[in-house]
């Protein structure tokens, strides 16, 4: 027998809008708190990675620095796809697979000088087969040493965040458990990086790279490295923002 749901009351439009406005106050407070937490995260101390790690990629052996793919920041998700994991060898862990399904187009993340990579202990042949089967596009590497144990992901999933200065690599953040479940959008990843979204409204330490809000946004097949923002898009986004500000005033 289906249990009857105890649903909220049905009210008039005026009452509904009043309830919505009350909820909106709390939601805006949560957004501001999330922004403040991200600002604090950007001020977390860094830990230098002094050990040399070796991964296997589609082209052979790769160092941790190679995983950055020439960008300054790197987010690595430890996905469980290997012998002993439920679903092997046809599938990866169901939770990790759900997370992989939520990953958006990586061009936007890459445009902010950030690379997202997955890492597992499965051989590359199995990883490439699985990526094709599931239509996943993220770079995915094979762990060959103690990297997973050293960074807290040998027994459980998690995202590790790194930055480099050309010669030195630093670990800047780590999140696992329920903190993993909201990942997938460009904003969710950038908010855990040391440089953040890199937009002028953010509270970041002095000297951090920042550009005008909205202006760097582009179609995912239209980014050109080093290109100035499209002037027509600058005008359109300025007009849209001004209209919104006037409406909210």
Coordinates of C-alpha atoms in Angstrom, one line a residue:
X1 CA 0.0 0.0 0.0
X2 CA 1.3 3.4 -0.9
X3 CA 1.7 5.8 2.0
X4 CA -0.1 9.1 1.5
X5 CA 2.2 12.0 1.4
X6 CA 1.7 14.9 3.9
X7 CA 2.2 17.7 1.4
X8 CA 2.5 21.5 2.2
X9 CA -0.6 23.6 2.1
X10 CA -2.0 25.1 -1.1
X11 CA -2.2 28.8 -0.9
X12 CA -3.0 31.9 -2.9
X13 CA -0.4 33.6 -5.2
X14 CA 0.0 36.4 -2.7
X15 CA 0.7 34.0 0.2
X16 CA 3.1 31.9 -2.0
X17 CA 5.1 35.0 -3.0
X18 CA 5.3 36.0 0.6
X19 CA 6.7 32.5 1.6
X20 CA 9.1 32.7 -1.4
X21 CA 10.5 36.1 -0.3
X22 CA 11.1 34.7 3.2
X23 CA 12.9 31.7 1.8
X24 CA 14.9 34.0 -0.6
X25 CA 16.4 35.9 2.3
X26 CA 17.8 32.6 3.7
X27 CA 19.1 31.5 0.3
X28 CA 20.9 34.8 -0.3
X29 CA 22.5 34.5 3.1
X30 CA 23.7 31.0 2.2
X31 CA 25.1 32.2 -1.1
X32 CA 27.1 35.0 0.7
X33 CA 28.3 32.5 3.2
X34 CA 29.4 30.1 0.4
X35 CA 31.3 33.0 -1.2
X36 CA 33.0 33.9 2.1
X37 CA 34.0 30.3 2.6
X38 CA 35.5 30.2 -0.9
X39 CA 37.5 33.4 -0.1
X40 CA 38.8 31.7 3.1
X41 CA 39.7 28.6 1.1
X42 CA 41.8 30.8 -1.2
X43 CA 43.8 31.8 1.8
X44 CA 44.5 28.2 2.9
X45 CA 48.2 27.4 3.3
X46 CA 49.9 25.4 0.6
X47 CA 51.8 22.1 1.0
X48 CA 54.7 21.4 -1.4
X49 CA 54.6 18.1 -3.1
X50 CA 58.2 16.8 -2.9
X51 CA 57.8 13.2 -4.0
X52 CA 57.9 12.2 -7.7
X53 CA 54.7 10.4 -8.7
X54 CA 54.3 8.4 -11.9
X55 CA 51.0 7.8 -13.6
X56 CA 50.1 6.0 -16.8
X57 CA 48.2 7.9 -19.5
X58 CA 47.1 7.3 -23.1
X59 CA 50.5 8.3 -24.3
X60 CA 52.5 6.4 -21.6
X61 CA 54.1 7.5 -18.4
X62 CA 53.2 10.9 -16.9
X63 CA 54.4 12.9 -13.9
X64 CA 52.1 14.8 -11.6
X65 CA 53.2 18.0 -13.4
X66 CA 52.2 16.4 -16.8
X67 CA 48.6 16.0 -15.5
X68 CA 48.3 19.8 -15.4
X69 CA 48.4 19.7 -19.2
X70 CA 50.2 23.1 -19.3
X71 CA 47.7 24.9 -17.0
X72 CA 48.4 26.4 -13.6
X73 CA 45.8 24.5 -11.5
X74 CA 44.8 20.9 -11.3
X75 CA 41.9 19.1 -9.7
X76 CA 42.2 15.3 -9.5
X77 CA 39.3 13.1 -8.6
X78 CA 40.1 9.6 -7.4
X79 CA 37.6 7.3 -9.1
X80 CA 37.2 3.7 -8.1
X81 CA 37.6 1.6 -11.3
X82 CA 39.8 -1.4 -10.8
X83 CA 39.7 -5.1 -9.7
X84 CA 37.7 -5.6 -6.5
X85 CA 35.3 -2.7 -7.2
X86 CA 31.6 -3.5 -7.7
X87 CA 31.0 -3.4 -11.4
X88 CA 34.5 -4.3 -12.5
X89 CA 35.4 -4.7 -15.3
X90 CA 32.3 -3.5 -17.2
X91 CA 31.7 -0.5 -15.0
X92 CA 33.3 1.8 -12.5
X93 CA 31.9 2.3 -9.0
X94 CA 28.3 3.5 -9.3
X95 CA 28.9 6.6 -7.2
X96 CA 32.0 7.6 -9.1
X97 CA 30.1 7.0 -12.3
X98 CA 27.2 9.2 -11.2
X99 CA 29.8 11.9 -10.5
X100 CA 31.4 11.5 -13.9
X101 CA 28.1 11.8 -15.6
X102 CA 27.7 15.2 -14.0
X103 CA 31.0 16.7 -15.3
X104 CA 30.2 19.6 -17.7
X105 CA 32.1 20.6 -20.8
X106 CA 35.8 21.0 -19.7
X107 CA 36.5 23.9 -22.1
X108 CA 35.1 26.5 -19.6
X109 CA 37.3 25.1 -16.8
X110 CA 40.3 25.0 -19.0
X111 CA 39.7 28.7 -20.0
X112 CA 40.4 29.5 -16.3
X113 CA 43.8 27.9 -16.5
X114 CA 42.5 24.8 -14.7
X115 CA 42.6 21.1 -15.6
X116 CA 40.3 18.4 -14.2
X117 CA 41.6 14.8 -14.3
X118 CA 40.4 11.5 -13.0
X119 CA 42.7 8.8 -11.6
X120 CA 42.1 5.1 -10.9
X121 CA 44.1 1.9 -10.7
X122 CA 42.6 0.3 -13.8
X123 CA 44.9 -0.2 -16.8
X124 CA 44.7 2.4 -19.5
X125 CA 43.1 -0.1 -22.0
X126 CA 40.1 -0.5 -19.6
X127 CA 39.9 3.2 -18.8
X128 CA 39.8 4.2 -22.5
X129 CA 37.2 1.5 -23.2
X130 CA 35.0 2.7 -20.3
X131 CA 35.3 6.4 -21.3
X132 CA 34.1 5.5 -24.8
X133 CA 31.3 3.3 -23.5
X134 CA 30.1 6.0 -21.1
X135 CA 30.9 9.0 -23.3
X136 CA 33.1 10.6 -20.7
X137 CA 35.6 13.2 -21.9
X138 CA 37.8 14.0 -18.9
X139 CA 41.5 12.9 -19.0
X140 CA 41.8 9.8 -16.9
X141 CA 45.1 8.3 -15.6
X142 CA 46.3 5.1 -14.0
X143 CA 47.8 5.3 -10.5
X144 CA 51.0 3.3 -10.4
X145 CA 52.4 4.1 -6.9
X146 CA 51.5 5.5 -3.5
X147 CA 49.8 8.7 -4.8
X148 CA 46.3 7.6 -3.7
X149 CA 47.5 6.6 -0.2
X150 CA 49.6 9.7 0.2
X151 CA 46.7 12.0 -0.6
X152 CA 43.9 10.3 1.4
X153 CA 42.1 8.5 -1.5
X154 CA 43.3 4.9 -1.4
X155 CA 40.2 3.7 0.4
X156 CA 37.6 6.4 -0.5
X157 CA 36.8 8.9 -3.2
X158 CA 37.9 12.5 -3.1
X159 CA 39.1 15.6 -5.0
X160 CA 42.6 16.9 -4.4
X161 CA 43.5 20.4 -5.7
X162 CA 47.0 21.5 -6.8
X163 CA 48.8 24.5 -8.2
X164 CA 52.3 24.9 -9.6
X165 CA 54.7 27.7 -10.3
X166 CA 56.6 25.9 -13.1
X167 CA 59.1 24.0 -10.8
X168 CA 57.2 23.4 -7.6
X169 CA 53.8 21.7 -7.1
X170 CA 51.6 22.5 -4.1
X171 CA 48.6 20.8 -2.6
X172 CA 46.0 23.5 -1.7
X173 CA 42.8 21.7 -0.9
X174 CA 41.0 18.3 -0.4
X175 CA 37.4 17.4 -0.2
X176 CA 35.6 14.0 0.0
X177 CA 32.4 12.4 1.3
X178 CA 29.3 14.6 0.8
X179 CA 31.6 17.5 -0.3
X180 CA 32.0 15.6 -3.6
X181 CA 28.4 15.4 -4.5
X182 CA 27.9 18.9 -5.8
X183 CA 30.8 18.8 -8.3
X184 CA 30.2 18.9 -12.0
X185 CA 29.8 22.6 -12.9
X186 CA 32.7 25.0 -13.7
X187 CA 31.8 27.0 -10.6
X188 CA 31.9 24.1 -8.2
X189 CA 35.4 23.2 -9.3
X190 CA 36.8 26.8 -9.5
X191 CA 35.4 27.5 -6.0
X192 CA 37.8 24.9 -4.5
X193 CA 40.9 26.1 -6.4
X194 CA 43.4 28.5 -4.9
X195 CA 42.7 31.1 -7.6
X196 CA 38.9 30.8 -7.5
X197 CA 36.7 32.0 -10.3
X198 CA 39.2 34.8 -11.1
X199 CA 36.6 37.5 -11.4
X200 CA 36.8 41.0 -10.0
X201 CA 33.9 40.6 -7.5
X202 CA 35.7 37.9 -5.5
X203 CA 37.5 38.5 -2.3
X204 CA 41.0 37.2 -3.2
X205 CA 44.5 38.0 -1.9
X206 CA 46.3 40.9 -3.6
X207 CA 47.8 40.1 -7.0
X208 CA 45.6 37.2 -7.8
X209 CA 44.5 37.0 -11.4
X210 CA 41.0 38.5 -12.0
X211 CA 39.1 39.6 -15.0
X212 CA 35.7 41.3 -15.5
X213 CA 32.7 39.2 -14.5
X214 CA 30.9 37.5 -17.5
X215 CA 33.4 38.8 -20.1
X216 CA 35.5 35.7 -20.4
X217 CA 32.5 33.4 -20.9
X218 CA 32.3 31.9 -24.3
X219 CA 30.8 29.0 -26.4
X220 CA 32.8 25.9 -25.5
X221 CA 34.0 25.6 -29.1
X222 CA 35.1 29.2 -29.4
X223 CA 37.8 29.8 -26.8
X224 CA 41.1 31.1 -28.1
X225 CA 44.0 31.3 -25.7
X226 CA 45.0 34.9 -25.1
X227 CA 42.2 36.4 -27.1
X228 CA 40.6 39.5 -25.8
X229 CA 36.9 39.4 -24.8
X230 CA 34.5 39.8 -27.8
X231 CA 33.4 43.4 -27.8
X232 CA 29.9 42.6 -28.8
X233 CA 29.6 40.2 -25.9
X234 CA 31.0 42.8 -23.6
X235 CA 28.2 45.3 -24.6
X236 CA 25.5 42.6 -24.4
X237 CA 26.6 41.5 -20.9
X238 CA 27.0 45.0 -19.7
X239 CA 23.5 45.9 -20.8
X240 CA 22.0 42.7 -19.2
X241 CA 23.8 43.4 -15.9
X242 CA 22.7 47.0 -15.9
X243 CA 19.1 46.0 -16.5
X244 CA 19.3 43.5 -13.6
X245 CA 20.8 46.0 -11.2
X246 CA 18.1 48.6 -12.1
X247 CA 15.4 46.0 -11.5
X248 CA 16.8 45.0 -8.2
X249 CA 17.4 48.5 -6.9

